[in-house]
Each structure stands twice: as structure tokens, then as C-alpha cells.
PDB file of C-alpha atoms in Angstrom:
ATOM      1  CA  GLN A   1     139.748 -58.567  44.172  1.00 72.00           C
ATOM      2  CA  VAL A   2     137.923 -61.200  42.128  1.00 81.00           C
ATOM      3  CA  GLN A   3     134.315 -60.558  41.277  1.00 92.00           C
ATOM      4  CA  LEU A   4     131.788 -62.834  39.616  1.00 95.00           C
ATOM      5  CA  VAL A   5     128.552 -61.181  38.531  1.00 95.00           C
ATOM      6  CA  GLU A   6     125.635 -63.262  37.285  1.00 97.00           C
ATOM      7  CA  SER A   7     122.831 -62.009  35.095  1.00 96.00           C
ATOM      8  CA  GLY A   8     120.023 -63.383  32.951  1.00 97.00           C
ATOM      9  CA  GLY A   9     117.735 -64.889  35.550  1.00 97.00           C
ATOM     10  CA  GLY A  10     114.019 -64.259  35.597  1.00 97.00           C
ATOM     11  CA  LEU A  11     110.571 -65.753  35.208  1.00 98.00           C
ATOM     12  CA  VAL A  12     109.812 -68.124  32.368  1.00 98.00           C
ATOM     13  CA  GLN A  13     107.063 -70.602  31.553  1.00 98.00           C
ATOM     14  CA  ALA A  14     107.715 -74.321  31.578  1.00 98.00           C
ATOM     15  CA  GLY A  15     109.284 -75.404  28.312  1.00 98.00           C
ATOM     16  CA  GLY A  16     110.941 -72.044  27.819  1.00 98.00           C
ATOM     17  CA  SER A  17     114.581 -71.016  27.762  1.00 98.00           C
ATOM     18  CA  LEU A  18     116.910 -68.680  29.592  1.00 98.00           C
ATOM     19  CA  ARG A  19     120.597 -67.908  29.240  1.00 98.00           C
ATOM     20  CA  LEU A  20     122.584 -67.037  32.323  1.00 98.00           C
ATOM     21  CA  SER A  21     125.839 -65.111  32.118  1.00 98.00           C
ATOM     22  CA  CYS A  22     128.633 -64.766  34.645  1.00 97.00           C
ATOM     23  CA  ALA A  23     131.180 -62.030  34.072  1.00 95.00           C
ATOM     24  CA  ALA A  24     134.506 -62.326  35.897  1.00 93.00           C
ATOM     25  CA  SER A  25     136.882 -59.527  36.759  1.00 89.00           C
ATOM     26  CA  GLY A  26     140.123 -59.196  38.663  1.00 80.00           C
ATOM     27  CA  THR A  27     141.537 -62.565  37.732  1.00 77.00           C
ATOM     28  CA  ARG A  28     143.111 -64.682  35.016  1.00 82.00           C
ATOM     29  CA  PHE A  29     139.747 -66.078  34.020  1.00 82.00           C
ATOM     30  CA  SER A  30     141.119 -68.545  31.483  1.00 79.00           C
ATOM     31  CA  ILE A  31     142.849 -70.705  34.095  1.00 83.00           C
ATOM     32  CA  TYR A  32     139.773 -71.181  36.240  1.00 91.00           C
ATOM     33  CA  VAL A  33     137.368 -74.068  36.268  1.00 95.00           C
ATOM     34  CA  MET A  34     134.006 -72.355  36.063  1.00 96.00           C
ATOM     35  CA  GLY A  35     130.746 -73.792  37.229  1.00 97.00           C
ATOM     36  CA  TRP A  36     127.081 -73.179  37.746  1.00 98.00           C
ATOM     37  CA  TYR A  37     125.370 -74.330  40.914  1.00 98.00           C
ATOM     38  CA  ARG A  38     121.860 -73.875  42.212  1.00 98.00           C
ATOM     39  CA  ARG A  39     120.153 -73.780  45.572  1.00 97.00           C
ATOM     40  CA  PHE A  40     116.588 -74.817  46.222  1.00 94.00           C
ATOM     41  CA  PRO A  41     114.817 -73.281  49.239  1.00 87.00           C
ATOM     42  CA  GLY A  42     116.080 -74.883  52.431  1.00 90.00           C
ATOM     43  CA  LYS A  43     118.701 -76.958  50.619  1.00 94.00           C
ATOM     44  CA  GLN A  44     122.426 -76.746  50.012  1.00 94.00           C
ATOM     45  CA  ARG A  45     123.852 -75.655  46.722  1.00 95.00           C
ATOM     46  CA  GLU A  46     124.145 -78.420  44.147  1.00 97.00           C
ATOM     47  CA  LEU A  47     126.203 -78.761  41.015  1.00 98.00           C
ATOM     48  CA  VAL A  48     124.543 -77.933  37.713  1.00 98.00           C
ATOM     49  CA  ALA A  49     127.478 -77.896  35.300  1.00 98.00           C
ATOM     50  CA  THR A  50     131.208 -77.193  35.132  1.00 98.00           C
ATOM     51  CA  ILE A  51     133.646 -76.320  32.372  1.00 97.00           C
ATOM     52  CA  THR A  52     137.422 -76.520  32.536  1.00 95.00           C
ATOM     53  CA  SER A  53     139.892 -74.071  31.082  1.00 90.00           C
ATOM     54  CA  GLY A  54     140.228 -76.454  28.140  1.00 91.00           C
ATOM     55  CA  GLY A  55     136.495 -76.637  27.550  1.00 94.00           C
ATOM     56  CA  SER A  56     135.688 -80.046  29.046  1.00 97.00           C
ATOM     57  CA  THR A  57     132.212 -80.086  30.518  1.00 98.00           C
ATOM     58  CA  ASN A  58     130.343 -81.974  33.188  1.00 98.00           C
ATOM     59  CA  TYR A  59     126.610 -81.914  33.952  1.00 98.00           C
ATOM     60  CA  ALA A  60     124.253 -83.039  36.651  1.00 98.00           C
ATOM     61  CA  ASP A  61     122.042 -85.861  35.413  1.00 98.00           C
ATOM     62  CA  SER A  62     118.946 -83.727  35.977  1.00 97.00           C
ATOM     63  CA  VAL A  63     120.017 -81.142  33.389  1.00 98.00           C
ATOM     64  CA  LYS A  64     121.827 -83.243  30.793  1.00 97.00           C
ATOM     65  CA  ASP A  65     120.510 -82.699  27.271  1.00 95.00           C
ATOM     66  CA  ARG A  66     118.685 -79.537  28.411  1.00 98.00           C
ATOM     67  CA  PHE A  67     121.418 -77.221  29.686  1.00 98.00           C
ATOM     68  CA  THR A  68     124.682 -76.220  28.011  1.00 98.00           C
ATOM     69  CA  ILE A  69     127.621 -74.544  29.708  1.00 98.00           C
ATOM     70  CA  SER A  70     130.122 -72.568  27.659  1.00 98.00           C
ATOM     71  CA  ARG A  71     132.806 -69.971  28.171  1.00 96.00           C
ATOM     72  CA  ASP A  72     134.355 -67.083  26.298  1.00 94.00           C
ATOM     73  CA  ASN A  73     137.832 -66.519  27.697  1.00 91.00           C
ATOM     74  CA  ALA A  74     138.301 -63.356  25.654  1.00 91.00           C
ATOM     75  CA  GLU A  75     135.217 -61.876  27.322  1.00 92.00           C
ATOM     76  CA  ASN A  76     135.914 -63.411  30.769  1.00 93.00           C
ATOM     77  CA  THR A  77     132.399 -64.798  30.749  1.00 95.00           C
ATOM     78  CA  VAL A  78     130.772 -68.171  31.315  1.00 96.00           C
ATOM     79  CA  TYR A  79     127.263 -68.956  30.132  1.00 98.00           C
ATOM     80  CA  LEU A  80     124.540 -71.426  30.965  1.00 98.00           C
ATOM     81  CA  GLN A  81     121.984 -71.975  28.226  1.00 98.00           C
ATOM     82  CA  MET A  82     118.896 -73.540  29.778  1.00 98.00           C
ATOM     83  CA  ASN A  83     116.288 -75.077  27.476  1.00 98.00           C
ATOM     84  CA  SER A  84     113.127 -77.072  28.148  1.00 98.00           C
ATOM     85  CA  LEU A  85     112.908 -75.554  31.604  1.00 98.00           C
ATOM     86  CA  LYS A  86     110.785 -77.282  34.214  1.00 97.00           C
ATOM     87  CA  PRO A  87     109.184 -75.933  37.402  1.00 96.00           C
ATOM     88  CA  GLU A  88     111.653 -78.061  39.379  1.00 96.00           C
ATOM     89  CA  ASP A  89     114.494 -75.989  37.901  1.00 97.00           C
ATOM     90  CA  THR A  90     113.272 -73.053  40.002  1.00 97.00           C
ATOM     91  CA  ALA A  91     116.196 -72.031  42.216  1.00 97.00           C
ATOM     92  CA  VAL A  92     118.859 -69.420  42.802  1.00 98.00           C
ATOM     93  CA  TYR A  93     121.698 -70.041  40.369  1.00 98.00           C
ATOM     94  CA  TYR A  94     125.281 -69.265  41.336  1.00 98.00           C
ATOM     95  CA  CYS A  95     128.458 -68.948  39.347  1.00 97.00           C
ATOM     96  CA  ARG A  96     131.668 -70.351  40.803  1.00 96.00           C
ATOM     97  CA  GLY A  97     135.305 -70.048  39.803  1.00 94.00           C
ATOM     98  CA  THR A  98     138.035 -72.310  41.168  1.00 92.00           C
ATOM     99  CA  SER A  99     141.757 -72.575  40.587  1.00 89.00           C
ATOM    100  CA  GLY A 100     144.015 -74.349  43.028  1.00 86.00           C
ATOM    101  CA  LEU A 101     143.155 -72.995  46.470  1.00 87.00           C
ATOM    102  CA  SER A 102     141.182 -70.080  45.054  1.00 89.00           C
ATOM    103  CA  ASN A 103     137.407 -70.343  45.176  1.00 92.00           C
ATOM    104  CA  TYR A 104     134.971 -67.569  44.319  1.00 94.00           C
ATOM    105  CA  TRP A 105     131.188 -67.320  44.143  1.00 96.00           C
ATOM    106  CA  GLY A 106     128.852 -64.850  42.550  1.00 96.00           C
ATOM    107  CA  GLN A 107     125.878 -63.366  44.357  1.00 96.00           C
ATOM    108  CA  GLY A 108     123.314 -65.565  42.600  1.00 97.00           C
ATOM    109  CA  THR A 109     120.439 -64.949  40.221  1.00 97.00           C
ATOM    110  CA  GLN A 110     116.890 -66.188  40.661  1.00 98.00           C
ATOM    111  CA  VAL A 111     115.350 -68.446  38.044  1.00 98.00           C
ATOM    112  CA  THR A 112     111.631 -69.123  38.373  1.00 98.00           C
ATOM    113  CA  VAL A 113     109.821 -71.531  36.056  1.00 98.00           C
ATOM    114  CA  SER A 114     106.035 -71.390  36.143  1.00 97.00           C
ATOM    115  CA  SER A 115     103.853 -74.365  35.262  1.00 94.00           C
TER     116      SER A 115
END
């Protein structure tokens, strides 16, 4: 049973920072492509950032130069450092792990940025 558990969400003022964590269990974490996605109210989930097992990263244009994704394979954890947060970053943030046909999601963590 694979589990992804996010933490680190909360309320922050515009311009502030948060770091999200996603801890994985029950799987060979190192082989997975890990990603962060977010969902705005009434919308589908959208890509924020991904990181491969080798450390290659990809970002949505809206978060480039503000957000940084990283992973610690020894700790089975992926992180999302979010700086210069804006009110439009307010969403539920989800962690995702994929490998071949396997696809897992965390339960999500709310990030709210006040103006």
C-alpha cells in the first residue's frame, strides 16, 4: 500500500514563503517521478512542478523563479519551497508519484495567501 502524506500548508501573507513536504511510504520512492499539483476552487488540478528520479525538474510558467521542487530519496520525501507567494497561489496542493502504470496522489494540503 503506497501512501503519500503532504504537510506544511497554511495561511501566509503575500510575499511570504512556505515549504510543503510529501512523505512517501510503501514504495521504492527513488524510482518515482514526483510532482506537485494544485487545484483552484471549481477547477481541475494543474501541474506546479515535477522532479524525476535523477533530479531533473520542470515547472509551470506561473511559478518559475518562485517555487523550487526537490527530493530526498534517503528520507522518501519530496519538497516544494514556495517563495514570493501571491494571493493567486491560493489552492489545495497535492503530491503525486508516478512510475510506469503506477500513479498515486496524496490527500492535499491547503495553502492560503492573503493580500
